[in-house]
mmCIF file with all atom_site columns, C-alpha atoms in Angstrom:
data_model
loop_
_atom_site.group_PDB
_atom_site.id
_atom_site.type_symbol
_atom_site.label_atom_id
_atom_site.label_alt_id
_atom_site.label_comp_id
_atom_site.label_asym_id
_atom_site.label_entity_id
_atom_site.label_seq_id
_atom_site.pdbx_PDB_ins_code
_atom_site.Cartn_x
_atom_site.Cartn_y
_atom_site.Cartn_z
_atom_site.occupancy
_atom_site.B_iso_or_equiv
_atom_site.pdbx_formal_charge
_atom_site.auth_seq_id
_atom_site.auth_comp_id
_atom_site.auth_asym_id
_atom_site.auth_atom_id
_atom_site.pdbx_PDB_model_num
ATOM 1   C CA . MET A 1 1   ? 71.896  -118.925 27.362 1.00 0.00 ? 2   MET A CA 1
ATOM 2   C CA . SER A 1 2   ? 70.484  -115.906 29.373 1.00 0.00 ? 3   SER A CA 1
ATOM 3   C CA . LYS A 1 3   ? 68.778  -112.605 28.060 1.00 0.00 ? 4   LYS A CA 1
ATOM 4   C CA . PHE A 1 4   ? 72.323  -110.848 29.551 1.00 0.00 ? 5   PHE A CA 1
ATOM 5   C CA . MET A 1 5   ? 74.534  -112.570 27.034 1.00 0.00 ? 6   MET A CA 1
ATOM 6   C CA . ARG A 1 6   ? 72.260  -112.999 23.938 1.00 0.00 ? 7   ARG A CA 1
ATOM 7   C CA . ASN A 1 7   ? 72.083  -109.282 24.152 1.00 0.00 ? 8   ASN A CA 1
ATOM 8   C CA . ARG A 1 8   ? 75.954  -108.704 24.621 1.00 0.00 ? 9   ARG A CA 1
ATOM 9   C CA . VAL A 1 9   ? 76.294  -110.978 21.423 1.00 0.00 ? 10  VAL A CA 1
ATOM 10  C CA . ARG A 1 10  ? 73.915  -109.177 19.637 1.00 0.00 ? 11  ARG A CA 1
ATOM 11  C CA . LEU A 1 11  ? 75.480  -106.034 20.298 1.00 0.00 ? 12  LEU A CA 1
ATOM 12  C CA . PHE A 1 12  ? 78.732  -107.454 19.559 1.00 0.00 ? 13  PHE A CA 1
ATOM 13  C CA . ILE A 1 13  ? 77.935  -108.469 16.015 1.00 0.00 ? 14  ILE A CA 1
ATOM 14  C CA . THR A 1 14  ? 76.284  -105.142 15.113 1.00 0.00 ? 15  THR A CA 1
ATOM 15  C CA . LEU A 1 15  ? 79.769  -103.240 16.058 1.00 0.00 ? 16  LEU A CA 1
ATOM 16  C CA . LEU A 1 16  ? 81.702  -105.758 14.258 1.00 0.00 ? 17  LEU A CA 1
ATOM 17  C CA . VAL A 1 17  ? 79.549  -105.665 11.167 1.00 0.00 ? 18  VAL A CA 1
ATOM 18  C CA . SER A 1 18  ? 78.849  -101.554 11.594 1.00 0.00 ? 19  SER A CA 1
ATOM 19  C CA . PHE A 1 19  ? 82.288  -100.501 12.316 1.00 0.00 ? 20  PHE A CA 1
ATOM 20  C CA . PRO A 1 20  ? 83.882  -101.224 8.627  1.00 0.00 ? 21  PRO A CA 1
ATOM 21  C CA . LEU A 1 21  ? 81.392  -98.807  7.280  1.00 0.00 ? 22  LEU A CA 1
ATOM 22  C CA . VAL A 1 22  ? 81.833  -96.017  10.002 1.00 0.00 ? 23  VAL A CA 1
ATOM 23  C CA . VAL A 1 23  ? 85.939  -96.318  9.389  1.00 0.00 ? 24  VAL A CA 1
ATOM 24  C CA . SER A 1 24  ? 85.372  -96.187  5.357  1.00 0.00 ? 25  SER A CA 1
ATOM 25  C CA . ALA A 1 25  ? 82.961  -93.231  6.113  1.00 0.00 ? 26  ALA A CA 1
ATOM 26  C CA . ALA A 1 26  ? 85.754  -91.373  7.607  1.00 0.00 ? 27  ALA A CA 1
ATOM 27  C CA . THR A 1 27  ? 88.315  -91.821  5.528  1.00 0.00 ? 28  THR A CA 1
ATOM 28  C CA . SER A 1 28  ? 86.464  -90.848  2.639  1.00 0.00 ? 29  SER A CA 1
ATOM 29  C CA . ARG A 1 29  ? 86.196  -87.204  3.865  1.00 0.00 ? 30  ARG A CA 1
ATOM 30  C CA . PHE A 1 30  ? 89.531  -86.485  3.573  1.00 0.00 ? 31  PHE A CA 1
ATOM 31  C CA . GLU A 1 31  ? 91.686  -85.794  -0.179 1.00 0.00 ? 32  GLU A CA 1
ATOM 32  C CA . GLU A 1 32  ? 95.055  -86.534  0.191  1.00 0.00 ? 33  GLU A CA 1
ATOM 33  C CA . GLN A 1 33  ? 97.066  -83.558  -0.216 1.00 0.00 ? 34  GLN A CA 1
ATOM 34  C CA . GLY A 1 34  ? 100.388 -85.444  -0.308 1.00 0.00 ? 35  GLY A CA 1
ATOM 35  C CA . GLU A 1 35  ? 103.622 -84.448  1.729  1.00 0.00 ? 36  GLU A CA 1
ATOM 36  C CA . ARG A 1 36  ? 104.058 -80.825  2.277  1.00 0.00 ? 37  ARG A CA 1
ATOM 37  C CA . SER A 1 37  ? 106.990 -78.745  3.819  1.00 0.00 ? 38  SER A CA 1
ATOM 38  C CA . PHE A 1 38  ? 107.688 -75.547  5.534  1.00 0.00 ? 39  PHE A CA 1
ATOM 39  C CA . THR A 1 39  ? 110.763 -73.081  6.553  1.00 0.00 ? 40  THR A CA 1
ATOM 40  C CA . LEU A 1 40  ? 110.938 -71.982  10.309 1.00 0.00 ? 41  LEU A CA 1
ATOM 41  C CA . VAL A 1 41  ? 113.719 -69.007  10.511 1.00 0.00 ? 42  VAL A CA 1
ATOM 42  C CA . GLU A 1 42  ? 114.893 -68.592  14.831 1.00 0.00 ? 43  GLU A CA 1
ATOM 43  C CA . HIS A 1 43  ? 117.019 -66.285  15.894 1.00 0.00 ? 44  HIS A CA 1
ATOM 44  C CA . TYR A 1 44  ? 119.183 -67.068  18.905 1.00 0.00 ? 45  TYR A CA 1
ATOM 45  C CA . LYS A 1 45  ? 120.388 -64.303  21.183 1.00 0.00 ? 46  LYS A CA 1
ATOM 46  C CA . TYR A 1 46  ? 123.785 -64.858  23.069 1.00 0.00 ? 47  TYR A CA 1
ATOM 47  C CA . HIS A 1 47  ? 126.960 -62.650  24.795 1.00 0.00 ? 48  HIS A CA 1
ATOM 48  C CA . ARG A 1 48  ? 130.355 -63.868  23.644 1.00 0.00 ? 49  ARG A CA 1
ATOM 49  C CA . MET A 1 49  ? 133.275 -63.327  25.361 1.00 0.00 ? 50  MET A CA 1
ATOM 50  C CA . GLN A 1 50  ? 136.794 -64.123  24.527 1.00 0.00 ? 51  GLN A CA 1
ATOM 51  C CA . TYR A 1 51  ? 139.776 -65.374  25.995 1.00 0.00 ? 52  TYR A CA 1
ATOM 52  C CA . LYS A 1 52  ? 143.403 -63.566  25.338 1.00 0.00 ? 53  LYS A CA 1
ATOM 53  C CA . ASP A 1 53  ? 146.070 -65.564  25.202 1.00 0.00 ? 54  ASP A CA 1
ATOM 54  C CA . ALA A 1 54  ? 144.381 -68.219  27.802 1.00 0.00 ? 55  ALA A CA 1
ATOM 55  C CA . LEU A 1 55  ? 147.129 -71.348  26.790 1.00 0.00 ? 56  LEU A CA 1
ATOM 56  C CA . ILE A 1 56  ? 146.593 -74.160  29.782 1.00 0.00 ? 57  ILE A CA 1
ATOM 57  C CA . LYS A 1 57  ? 149.670 -74.993  31.592 1.00 0.00 ? 58  LYS A CA 1
ATOM 58  C CA . GLN A 1 58  ? 148.540 -76.347  34.449 1.00 0.00 ? 59  GLN A CA 1
ATOM 59  C CA . PHE A 1 59  ? 146.200 -79.522  34.588 1.00 0.00 ? 60  PHE A CA 1
ATOM 60  C CA . TYR A 1 60  ? 144.877 -81.032  37.321 1.00 0.00 ? 61  TYR A CA 1
ATOM 61  C CA . GLU A 1 61  ? 146.164 -84.216  38.906 1.00 0.00 ? 62  GLU A CA 1
ATOM 62  C CA . GLN A 1 62  ? 142.681 -85.637  40.174 1.00 0.00 ? 63  GLN A CA 1
ATOM 63  C CA . ARG A 1 63  ? 138.996 -85.075  39.966 1.00 0.00 ? 64  ARG A CA 1
ATOM 64  C CA . ARG A 1 64  ? 138.008 -81.761  41.757 1.00 0.00 ? 65  ARG A CA 1
ATOM 65  C CA . ASP A 1 65  ? 134.633 -81.885  43.597 1.00 0.00 ? 66  ASP A CA 1
ATOM 66  C CA . ALA A 1 66  ? 133.994 -78.544  43.126 1.00 0.00 ? 67  ALA A CA 1
ATOM 67  C CA . ASN A 1 67  ? 131.594 -76.088  41.281 1.00 0.00 ? 68  ASN A CA 1
ATOM 68  C CA . GLU A 1 68  ? 134.761 -73.357  39.850 1.00 0.00 ? 69  GLU A CA 1
ATOM 69  C CA . GLY A 1 69  ? 132.915 -72.576  36.291 1.00 0.00 ? 70  GLY A CA 1
ATOM 70  C CA . ALA A 1 70  ? 132.365 -74.381  33.638 1.00 0.00 ? 71  ALA A CA 1
ATOM 71  C CA . ASP A 1 71  ? 135.914 -73.325  32.025 1.00 0.00 ? 72  ASP A CA 1
ATOM 72  C CA . ARG A 1 72  ? 137.576 -74.603  34.889 1.00 0.00 ? 73  ARG A CA 1
ATOM 73  C CA . GLN A 1 73  ? 135.066 -77.641  34.601 1.00 0.00 ? 74  GLN A CA 1
ATOM 74  C CA . LEU A 1 74  ? 136.518 -77.467  30.433 1.00 0.00 ? 75  LEU A CA 1
ATOM 75  C CA . ILE A 1 75  ? 139.668 -78.013  32.532 1.00 0.00 ? 76  ILE A CA 1
ATOM 76  C CA . GLN A 1 76  ? 138.922 -81.289  34.244 1.00 0.00 ? 77  GLN A CA 1
ATOM 77  C CA . PHE A 1 77  ? 137.706 -82.840  31.671 1.00 0.00 ? 78  PHE A CA 1
ATOM 78  C CA . ILE A 1 78  ? 141.100 -82.133  29.274 1.00 0.00 ? 79  ILE A CA 1
ATOM 79  C CA . SER A 1 79  ? 142.745 -83.125  32.696 1.00 0.00 ? 80  SER A CA 1
ATOM 80  C CA . ALA A 1 80  ? 141.148 -86.530  32.843 1.00 0.00 ? 81  ALA A CA 1
ATOM 81  C CA . LEU A 1 81  ? 141.576 -86.782  29.206 1.00 0.00 ? 82  LEU A CA 1
ATOM 82  C CA . ARG A 1 82  ? 145.318 -86.279  29.801 1.00 0.00 ? 83  ARG A CA 1
ATOM 83  C CA . LYS A 1 83  ? 145.299 -89.006  33.123 1.00 0.00 ? 84  LYS A CA 1
ATOM 84  C CA . ASP A 1 84  ? 143.482 -91.826  30.877 1.00 0.00 ? 85  ASP A CA 1
ATOM 85  C CA . ASN A 1 85  ? 141.139 -91.766  33.543 1.00 0.00 ? 86  ASN A CA 1
ATOM 86  C CA . PHE A 1 86  ? 137.371 -92.766  32.187 1.00 0.00 ? 87  PHE A CA 1
ATOM 87  C CA . ASP A 1 87  ? 135.545 -92.663  34.669 1.00 0.00 ? 88  ASP A CA 1
ATOM 88  C CA . TRP A 1 88  ? 136.844 -88.883  35.845 1.00 0.00 ? 89  TRP A CA 1
ATOM 89  C CA . TRP A 1 89  ? 136.239 -88.027  32.048 1.00 0.00 ? 90  TRP A CA 1
ATOM 90  C CA . LEU A 1 90  ? 132.534 -89.562  32.245 1.00 0.00 ? 91  LEU A CA 1
ATOM 91  C CA . SER A 1 91  ? 131.620 -87.422  35.282 1.00 0.00 ? 92  SER A CA 1
ATOM 92  C CA . ASN A 1 92  ? 132.151 -84.620  33.418 1.00 0.00 ? 93  ASN A CA 1
ATOM 93  C CA . TRP A 1 93  ? 128.466 -85.375  30.779 1.00 0.00 ? 94  TRP A CA 1
ATOM 94  C CA . ASN A 1 94  ? 125.208 -84.323  32.265 1.00 0.00 ? 95  ASN A CA 1
ATOM 95  C CA . GLN A 1 95  ? 122.943 -87.338  33.452 1.00 0.00 ? 96  GLN A CA 1
ATOM 96  C CA . ASN A 1 96  ? 120.938 -87.451  30.656 1.00 0.00 ? 97  ASN A CA 1
ATOM 97  C CA . THR A 1 97  ? 124.007 -88.050  28.451 1.00 0.00 ? 98  THR A CA 1
ATOM 98  C CA . GLN A 1 98  ? 125.349 -90.971  30.348 1.00 0.00 ? 99  GLN A CA 1
ATOM 99  C CA . VAL A 1 99  ? 121.557 -92.549  30.824 1.00 0.00 ? 100 VAL A CA 1
ATOM 100 C CA . ASP A 1 100 ? 121.879 -92.299  26.900 1.00 0.00 ? 101 ASP A CA 1
ATOM 101 C CA . TRP A 1 101 ? 124.950 -94.110  26.946 1.00 0.00 ? 102 TRP A CA 1
ATOM 102 C CA . GLN A 1 102 ? 124.321 -96.472  29.268 1.00 0.00 ? 103 GLN A CA 1
ATOM 103 C CA . GLN A 1 103 ? 121.459 -97.412  27.044 1.00 0.00 ? 104 GLN A CA 1
ATOM 104 C CA . LYS A 1 104 ? 123.984 -98.258  24.316 1.00 0.00 ? 105 LYS A CA 1
ATOM 105 C CA . THR A 1 105 ? 126.110 -100.497 26.165 1.00 0.00 ? 106 THR A CA 1
ATOM 106 C CA . GLU A 1 106 ? 126.318 -102.486 23.125 1.00 0.00 ? 107 GLU A CA 1
ATOM 107 C CA . LEU A 1 107 ? 127.238 -100.093 20.345 1.00 0.00 ? 108 LEU A CA 1
ATOM 108 C CA . LYS A 1 108 ? 129.895 -98.985  23.538 1.00 0.00 ? 109 LYS A CA 1
ATOM 109 C CA . LYS A 1 109 ? 129.113 -95.049  23.095 1.00 0.00 ? 110 LYS A CA 1
ATOM 110 C CA . ALA A 1 110 ? 130.782 -93.979  25.608 1.00 0.00 ? 111 ALA A CA 1
ATOM 111 C CA . ARG A 1 111 ? 134.157 -95.544  25.150 1.00 0.00 ? 112 ARG A CA 1
ATOM 112 C CA . ARG A 1 112 ? 133.779 -94.561  20.942 1.00 0.00 ? 113 ARG A CA 1
ATOM 113 C CA . VAL A 1 113 ? 133.375 -90.984  22.341 1.00 0.00 ? 114 VAL A CA 1
ATOM 114 C CA . TYR A 1 114 ? 135.962 -91.178  24.902 1.00 0.00 ? 115 TYR A CA 1
ATOM 115 C CA . ASN A 1 115 ? 138.666 -92.852  22.111 1.00 0.00 ? 116 ASN A CA 1
ATOM 116 C CA . TYR A 1 116 ? 137.854 -90.021  20.103 1.00 0.00 ? 117 TYR A CA 1
ATOM 117 C CA . TRP A 1 117 ? 138.420 -87.055  22.309 1.00 0.00 ? 118 TRP A CA 1
ATOM 118 C CA . ARG A 1 118 ? 141.491 -89.333  23.754 1.00 0.00 ? 119 ARG A CA 1
ATOM 119 C CA . ALA A 1 119 ? 142.650 -89.025  20.343 1.00 0.00 ? 120 ALA A CA 1
ATOM 120 C CA . THR A 1 120 ? 142.283 -85.222  20.082 1.00 0.00 ? 121 THR A CA 1
ATOM 121 C CA . VAL A 1 121 ? 143.677 -84.362  23.054 1.00 0.00 ? 122 VAL A CA 1
ATOM 122 C CA . THR A 1 122 ? 147.177 -85.734  24.444 1.00 0.00 ? 123 THR A CA 1
ATOM 123 C CA . LYS A 1 123 ? 149.739 -85.182  26.905 1.00 0.00 ? 124 LYS A CA 1
ATOM 124 C CA . GLN A 1 124 ? 151.739 -82.639  24.379 1.00 0.00 ? 125 GLN A CA 1
ATOM 125 C CA . SER A 1 125 ? 148.799 -81.003  22.778 1.00 0.00 ? 126 SER A CA 1
ATOM 126 C CA . SER A 1 126 ? 148.550 -77.413  22.926 1.00 0.00 ? 127 SER A CA 1
ATOM 127 C CA . VAL A 1 127 ? 145.306 -76.204  24.946 1.00 0.00 ? 128 VAL A CA 1
ATOM 128 C CA . ARG A 1 128 ? 144.013 -72.272  24.468 1.00 0.00 ? 129 ARG A CA 1
ATOM 129 C CA . LEU A 1 129 ? 140.282 -71.147  25.987 1.00 0.00 ? 130 LEU A CA 1
ATOM 130 C CA . LYS A 1 130 ? 139.078 -69.732  22.896 1.00 0.00 ? 131 LYS A CA 1
ATOM 131 C CA . ASP A 1 131 ? 135.563 -68.206  23.800 1.00 0.00 ? 132 ASP A CA 1
ATOM 132 C CA . TYR A 1 132 ? 132.666 -68.080  26.448 1.00 0.00 ? 133 TYR A CA 1
ATOM 133 C CA . ILE A 1 133 ? 129.758 -67.974  25.132 1.00 0.00 ? 134 ILE A CA 1
ATOM 134 C CA . LEU A 1 134 ? 126.598 -67.358  27.432 1.00 0.00 ? 135 LEU A CA 1
ATOM 135 C CA . ILE A 1 135 ? 123.137 -68.209  25.369 1.00 0.00 ? 136 ILE A CA 1
ATOM 136 C CA . GLY A 1 136 ? 119.540 -69.355  27.789 1.00 0.00 ? 137 GLY A CA 1
ATOM 137 C CA . GLN A 1 137 ? 120.739 -71.643  30.877 1.00 0.00 ? 138 GLN A CA 1
ATOM 138 C CA . TYR A 1 138 ? 124.114 -72.974  28.785 1.00 0.00 ? 139 TYR A CA 1
ATOM 139 C CA . VAL A 1 139 ? 127.573 -72.005  28.800 1.00 0.00 ? 140 VAL A CA 1
ATOM 140 C CA . LEU A 1 140 ? 129.318 -72.720  25.923 1.00 0.00 ? 141 LEU A CA 1
ATOM 141 C CA . VAL A 1 141 ? 133.301 -72.845  25.968 1.00 0.00 ? 142 VAL A CA 1
ATOM 142 C CA . GLY A 1 142 ? 135.371 -72.858  22.782 1.00 0.00 ? 143 GLY A CA 1
ATOM 143 C CA . VAL A 1 143 ? 138.863 -74.353  23.146 1.00 0.00 ? 144 VAL A CA 1
ATOM 144 C CA . GLN A 1 144 ? 141.585 -75.213  20.745 1.00 0.00 ? 145 GLN A CA 1
ATOM 145 C CA . ILE A 1 145 ? 143.305 -78.052  21.486 1.00 0.00 ? 146 ILE A CA 1
ATOM 146 C CA . ASP A 1 146 ? 146.539 -77.898  18.726 1.00 0.00 ? 147 ASP A CA 1
ATOM 147 C CA . ASN A 1 147 ? 144.767 -76.110  15.665 1.00 0.00 ? 148 ASN A CA 1
ATOM 148 C CA . GLU A 1 148 ? 141.709 -77.626  16.102 1.00 0.00 ? 149 GLU A CA 1
ATOM 149 C CA . TYR A 1 149 ? 138.394 -75.799  17.396 1.00 0.00 ? 150 TYR A CA 1
ATOM 150 C CA . HIS A 1 150 ? 135.880 -77.071  19.691 1.00 0.00 ? 151 HIS A CA 1
ATOM 151 C CA . LEU A 1 151 ? 132.693 -76.121  20.969 1.00 0.00 ? 152 LEU A CA 1
ATOM 152 C CA . LEU A 1 152 ? 131.306 -77.860  24.317 1.00 0.00 ? 153 LEU A CA 1
ATOM 153 C CA . PRO A 1 153 ? 128.021 -76.508  26.089 1.00 0.00 ? 154 PRO A CA 1
ATOM 154 C CA . PHE A 1 154 ? 127.962 -76.902  30.072 1.00 0.00 ? 155 PHE A CA 1
ATOM 155 C CA . GLU A 1 155 ? 124.732 -77.185  31.592 1.00 0.00 ? 156 GLU A CA 1
ATOM 156 C CA . LEU A 1 156 ? 124.401 -76.822  35.652 1.00 0.00 ? 157 LEU A CA 1
ATOM 157 C CA . GLU A 1 157 ? 123.504 -79.747  36.986 1.00 0.00 ? 158 GLU A CA 1
ATOM 158 C CA . ASN A 1 158 ? 123.033 -80.367  40.468 1.00 0.00 ? 159 ASN A CA 1
ATOM 159 C CA . GLY A 1 159 ? 125.698 -77.543  41.275 1.00 0.00 ? 160 GLY A CA 1
ATOM 160 C CA . TYR A 1 160 ? 128.339 -78.589  38.976 1.00 0.00 ? 161 TYR A CA 1
ATOM 161 C CA . TRP A 1 161 ? 128.421 -77.470  35.165 1.00 0.00 ? 162 TRP A CA 1
ATOM 162 C CA . ARG A 1 162 ? 128.487 -80.444  33.259 1.00 0.00 ? 163 ARG A CA 1
ATOM 163 C CA . ILE A 1 163 ? 128.524 -81.374  29.306 1.00 0.00 ? 164 ILE A CA 1
ATOM 164 C CA . ASP A 1 164 ? 125.291 -81.901  27.848 1.00 0.00 ? 165 ASP A CA 1
ATOM 165 C CA . GLN A 1 165 ? 125.813 -84.508  24.358 1.00 0.00 ? 166 GLN A CA 1
ATOM 166 C CA . ALA A 1 166 ? 121.813 -83.511  23.550 1.00 0.00 ? 167 ALA A CA 1
ATOM 167 C CA . TYR A 1 167 ? 122.565 -79.856  23.326 1.00 0.00 ? 168 TYR A CA 1
ATOM 168 C CA . MET A 1 168 ? 125.721 -80.945  21.120 1.00 0.00 ? 169 MET A CA 1
ATOM 169 C CA . ASN A 1 169 ? 123.489 -82.723  18.516 1.00 0.00 ? 170 ASN A CA 1
ATOM 170 C CA . ALA A 1 170 ? 121.589 -79.539  18.084 1.00 0.00 ? 171 ALA A CA 1
ATOM 171 C CA . VAL A 1 171 ? 120.839 -77.774  14.504 1.00 0.00 ? 172 VAL A CA 1
ATOM 172 C CA . PHE A 1 172 ? 121.845 -74.393  16.203 1.00 0.00 ? 173 PHE A CA 1
ATOM 173 C CA . PHE A 1 173 ? 124.170 -75.520  18.452 1.00 0.00 ? 174 PHE A CA 1
ATOM 174 C CA . GLN A 1 174 ? 126.470 -76.788  14.643 1.00 0.00 ? 175 GLN A CA 1
ATOM 175 C CA . LYS A 1 175 ? 125.534 -73.422  13.092 1.00 0.00 ? 176 LYS A CA 1
ATOM 176 C CA . LEU A 1 176 ? 126.995 -71.676  15.636 1.00 0.00 ? 177 LEU A CA 1
ATOM 177 C CA . LYS A 1 177 ? 130.578 -73.896  15.745 1.00 0.00 ? 178 LYS A CA 1
ATOM 178 C CA . GLN A 1 178 ? 130.830 -73.255  12.315 1.00 0.00 ? 179 GLN A CA 1
ATOM 179 C CA . ARG A 1 179 ? 130.595 -70.269  12.423 1.00 0.00 ? 180 ARG A CA 1
ATOM 180 C CA . LEU A 1 180 ? 132.937 -69.336  14.785 1.00 0.00 ? 181 LEU A CA 1
ATOM 181 C CA . ASP A 1 181 ? 135.197 -72.059  13.805 1.00 0.00 ? 182 ASP A CA 1
ATOM 182 C CA . ALA A 1 182 ? 135.241 -70.141  10.458 1.00 0.00 ? 183 ALA A CA 1
ATOM 183 C CA . GLU A 1 183 ? 135.963 -66.990  12.122 1.00 0.00 ? 184 GLU A CA 1
ATOM 184 C CA . LEU A 1 184 ? 138.890 -68.918  13.868 1.00 0.00 ? 185 LEU A CA 1
ATOM 185 C CA . ALA A 1 185 ? 139.923 -69.970  10.376 1.00 0.00 ? 186 ALA A CA 1
ATOM 186 C CA . ASN A 1 186 ? 140.242 -66.182  9.115  1.00 0.00 ? 187 ASN A CA 1
#
């Protein structure tokens, strides 16, 4: 065995023997404190405008390739449901949501969400725009479908307003929706 190889073997054995000592010395420096928690209070500012008597009577017959605002995009979203056009409906969601749903094909996530909305919006449903809320880079559009309030977050993506599923799952979004839903009930 060459001198170089013998030195490498010695170094390896030295490291192998001394490494557990270093690890045990490092772990004994700390005293376990247990699980801890803290409370974080956040304040959000938003600007809210309410629609007056905004019953939607006209829906689109086909997809429109135009940026006419978040509320018009909501009408496209509902029009796709009324026409039972899955691909058109799916095009109303942002890219991150679509990628997430493609990764969950085994769960049929996109189809499950679509079926939920198809059950919510029928051809006889009464659809009223209720709220237009600006918060950061998002526009939240509140809509009353029959007697149920829904709040959808729209984000400008590549020049088009798209719905963001991740934003809908945020805790503060859920709290805001509950608050607006309670106001509508009163």
